[in-house]
Amino acid sequence: MVTILERLRTALAPEYEVERLLVRGGMGTVFLARDAVLQRPVAVKILRPELATARAVERFLREARVLASLTHPNVVPVHRAGEADGLPYYVMDYIEGETLADRLASGPLSPPEALKLGRDLLDALEAVHGLGVIHRDIKPTNIFLLADRALLCDFGIARDLHSGATTGDGISGTPGYMPPEHAFGWNISVRTDLYAAAMVVYEAFTGRRWTAMLPEEKPDWSGVPRRMIPLLRKALAWSPPDRWPDARTFRRAIWRTRTRKYRRRTLLLTLGGVVAGALAAISLLWPPTTTSDVAVLPFSGGPGDSTIAEDLTTLTRYNLEPFMRRAQLRLASAGDVEAWRKTCGSPPDQLTSKCIHEARARYLVSGSLTRTTGPLSVDLDLIARDGTRRDAGRLAVTELSTAGHRLGHLIARVVAPEHESDYPGSTALSRRDPALISFLDGLRAFKRNSFRTAVSHFEDALRADPDFPLAAWWLSNAWRWNVTGEPHGPVDLRVLLATRGSDLPELDSLLIEAQLAPGEAARLAAYRLATERYPRNGYAAFLYGEESQSRGPHVGIGLDASTERLETALRTDSSFAPTLYHLLWAYIRQGNRERAERLLPRFTAVSAPRDEVQFYQPPLMAFAIAERFHPERAAATRGEILSQPDDAAALAEAFRLTAMLGLYRTLAEVGAALAAAPVTSAAARADAYEGQGLGRIALGQIPRGLAHLDSAAALRGSPAARLEPAEWRVLGRVLGIPGLTSDAVAAGRAELEALARRRPELRPRAAWALGMLAVAAGDGAAAARWAEVLGGLALDPAAVRLGAQLDAAGLGARGAFRDALARSAALLPFDSAARGGDPFARALLHVQRAAWLDSLGRPEAADSTRLWYEHFEFVRIPVGPAQAAEIDWAIGPHVMWVRGDQAARRGRRPDACRHFSRVLELWTDADPAFAPQITRAREEVRRSCR
């Protein structure tokens, strides 16, 4: 086959003699060439052919223009740009040297080296920013180290500030090296680059990534010279205005850390490094129909050999994958192969020419296992696209680790003989057979949804070989779905990515980067990158859908969009149980009876046995479907569940999650039944009252709900327990929930004032709630007094966040809506883990921001902000006082009414019909105080639901 190297070599001859590949990244590939006239080496960068859309070419040429416009003497010049044989390219000086990432692999730089790196980097940024360009992707792989200087490279996602845009092309960059405003999709500036540069300098001094991405996280300054700490601390300030104003000022501050100044030249750019895993290529990735170079079919064997055949297929794919990347070839994923086999399931020796062509692979690889008197043997055959067949060799299997490595090598030798010497095998696998056997057993258990067994196998693999990165990654996955209730998994993914990320398969690295991305928008963009790069991988598709469902509503991703993404995952892999139960959750919440009932048998069929999971979900799902769609059978269904001890125990432990599914009546009534049970403990009875209270509030039965919350607090008996019902009385008024009398609000205020005086540990929350009530009542003096209390707690991160939210509310109350939105924007990153400082903080934040957006005439943005309550995120199985998620769900019907009202005012009748119809279903027995809202909903339903 004609390789890209050969194609480029022909296209650029005779002016340039293209010699070899230098590096391949997310969007481009760089080759070493020789200028035939000047007889000097040059670097040629091309846009990867499969990405050459109009948008990609424009971005690529923008990079060339940026480089050409940098006439600074330390910038490598671009000599030529154009298109040859359909390949966009440009030519520049070739710079030889290692990247900072390569250098850091052996440990941190010496203090003088790190100091000089910082100066060089800021010198480069001073020139770049002087042209109105922001780099946006400063990281160790984009910095080259020469003998006398450091070079910043890769302007593939640079932003030209002269265009006037500071946001708008999505989240592009590298997770782990994004400043806060970049990760969260806010406005960027030159100070964004300064933050990223400081992260790199910190890593150069310490050998550790900068991980203190949120204001309350305390950085580890060990390894940083004492004089540099205040300089880096200023550069790494959370708020951009608190950072150095420009690269020149920051650089001069670093100059003053030495007594003798020295001048040096700083060369700016080589294109030897390209975006590795960057998010800039999100919309420019492989489409599902891209032709593969090699597709490894499942190996076949005789009776009793199916397991070893499956293992050898898996190991062969793992070992071949890094070679294919190096050779710029594409290996079809297991999902690609499985999708093809559904239509062409014939044995390899019986494939028709039509089936071979439909595989869209240059080579199909088949392996057959045979046993004779000697060891097990594997015969490899390659089938070319034109139907010709080639014997790739026979291998005797003695050890799994050796066999997988050698089988991959046999394939590499045939499909790309010119690159055979570059065959590395997989460094993500263990070389020890016991570890490999446990790992492969773990993968099988994971695929059949036996997550507890999978955890055990992966742990065995790591005991047999602690330096086994793939086992560590899959242990984190199995642990995640083996619901344990523990908040943290056994694997530090940040450490795994930093130390072994380059050894892992590309998809696995992308998924880890997505999980570690600091903001929700960045996480979703990273998952989208993975799914578009690997469209047939069911697990990647599921993680994207699950992230969208669990936390996407915090950034305006609604339930309809997340359900569609989960349905895509189901089409890709119909046997992964978490995909099915997340879809069942969605269908129940959306009221889609037909799909929920159709999916339940499939879910039951693939669910792991009872002893594999903490909660055996099929009967609980059947219960939820009956509660949502067949209320006439509710009593019988509950009785059946409660008659089975295991199912009854699971329901008692997880019943408060019914609010997540919109089953508020179930929440209240099951809570009542559990509270009345004769053998319930005081703690369990308190939780039952808690569920009753939250359910009644959602149903518009406010006094009854508050009475149940009071009962829960009395059973718990602690001052902290009294805080929640007091907050409901006060903050419910701020949220605009009907049915809260003046006496109820006064009682809540009195309780909060007492707690603020007597309980220092509760003072921040109580003061914040009282301040929010004062703002809503227009009592500026009281609001200022409570803001002062919060200001006196500056060492408490939660108090700082609550104080910022109170400040924003005050701005909004004075009509400064834009200022209120800007002040509160810094609080949005805490949405994902509900770390606003109080369980009510997230709800208040979104409700108020939506109101401010409405006031500014931005109804679409307001409605997107009000989507937050549709999330499915919970920190743990609910016990004790309500967590933030339960507060969100309980006020969901009220927010739904507001959304219906706004939709009706804007003439969006289908939306008004949907929201108001659901509200009327829930508020059938609401308090009289809800009568105006109910009347409005009924009138609009008659008008809009025709």
mmCIF file of N, CA, C and O in Angstrom, residues 18 160 249 336 397 450-451 502 505 668 692 874 882:
data_model
loop_
_atom_site.group_PDB
_atom_site.id
_atom_site.type_symbol
_atom_site.label_atom_id
_atom_site.label_comp_id
_atom_site.label_asym_id
_atom_site.label_seq_id
_atom_site.Cartn_x
_atom_site.Cartn_y
_atom_site.Cartn_z
ATOM 1 N N VAL A 18 11.868 14.150 1.342
ATOM 2 C CA VAL A 18 11.262 13.755 2.616
ATOM 3 C C VAL A 18 11.896 12.448 3.073
ATOM 4 O O VAL A 18 11.898 11.454 2.332
ATOM 5 N N ASP A 160 -6.481 34.467 17.922
ATOM 6 C CA ASP A 160 -6.127 35.826 17.520
ATOM 7 C C ASP A 160 -7.102 36.781 18.186
ATOM 8 O O ASP A 160 -8.286 36.817 17.863
ATOM 9 N N THR A 249 6.002 41.695 32.682
ATOM 10 C CA THR A 249 6.065 41.953 34.127
ATOM 11 C C THR A 249 6.431 40.685 34.885
ATOM 12 O O THR A 249 7.253 40.711 35.812
ATOM 13 N N ASP A 336 -15.518 -2.046 15.831
ATOM 14 C CA ASP A 336 -15.613 -2.036 14.366
ATOM 15 C C ASP A 336 -15.779 -3.461 13.842
ATOM 16 O O ASP A 336 -16.611 -3.731 12.965
ATOM 17 N N VAL A 397 2.553 -21.481 21.086
ATOM 18 C CA VAL A 397 2.205 -20.712 22.278
ATOM 19 C C VAL A 397 2.737 -21.437 23.513
ATOM 20 O O VAL A 397 2.279 -22.543 23.838
ATOM 21 N N SER A 450 -20.128 -8.481 35.788
ATOM 22 C CA SER A 450 -19.810 -9.004 37.124
ATOM 23 C C SER A 450 -18.687 -8.144 37.705
ATOM 24 O O SER A 450 -17.518 -8.531 37.747
ATOM 25 N N PHE A 451 -19.053 -6.960 38.153
ATOM 26 C CA PHE A 451 -18.045 -5.960 38.497
ATOM 27 C C PHE A 451 -17.295 -6.304 39.783
ATOM 28 O O PHE A 451 -16.115 -5.996 39.921
ATOM 29 N N SER A 502 1.525 7.556 28.531
ATOM 30 C CA SER A 502 2.042 7.338 27.174
ATOM 31 C C SER A 502 2.120 5.862 26.820
ATOM 32 O O SER A 502 2.224 5.508 25.645
ATOM 33 N N PRO A 505 -3.067 2.463 25.669
ATOM 34 C CA PRO A 505 -3.691 2.709 24.368
ATOM 35 C C PRO A 505 -4.294 4.100 24.313
ATOM 36 O O PRO A 505 -4.724 4.649 25.332
ATOM 37 N N ALA A 668 -42.606 9.817 49.062
ATOM 38 C CA ALA A 668 -43.352 10.152 50.267
ATOM 39 C C ALA A 668 -44.045 8.937 50.873
ATOM 40 O O ALA A 668 -43.995 8.713 52.095
ATOM 41 N N GLN A 692 -40.023 11.316 53.258
ATOM 42 C CA GLN A 692 -41.380 11.830 53.261
ATOM 43 C C GLN A 692 -41.407 13.341 53.067
ATOM 44 O O GLN A 692 -42.179 13.883 52.277
ATOM 45 N N PHE A 874 -25.406 12.024 42.233
ATOM 46 C CA PHE A 874 -25.484 11.990 43.687
ATOM 47 C C PHE A 874 -24.133 11.536 44.218
ATOM 48 O O PHE A 874 -23.454 10.708 43.624
ATOM 49 N N ALA A 882 -30.571 15.891 53.770
ATOM 50 C CA ALA A 882 -30.553 15.866 52.309
ATOM 51 C C ALA A 882 -29.238 16.401 51.759
ATOM 52 O O ALA A 882 -28.710 17.402 52.224
#
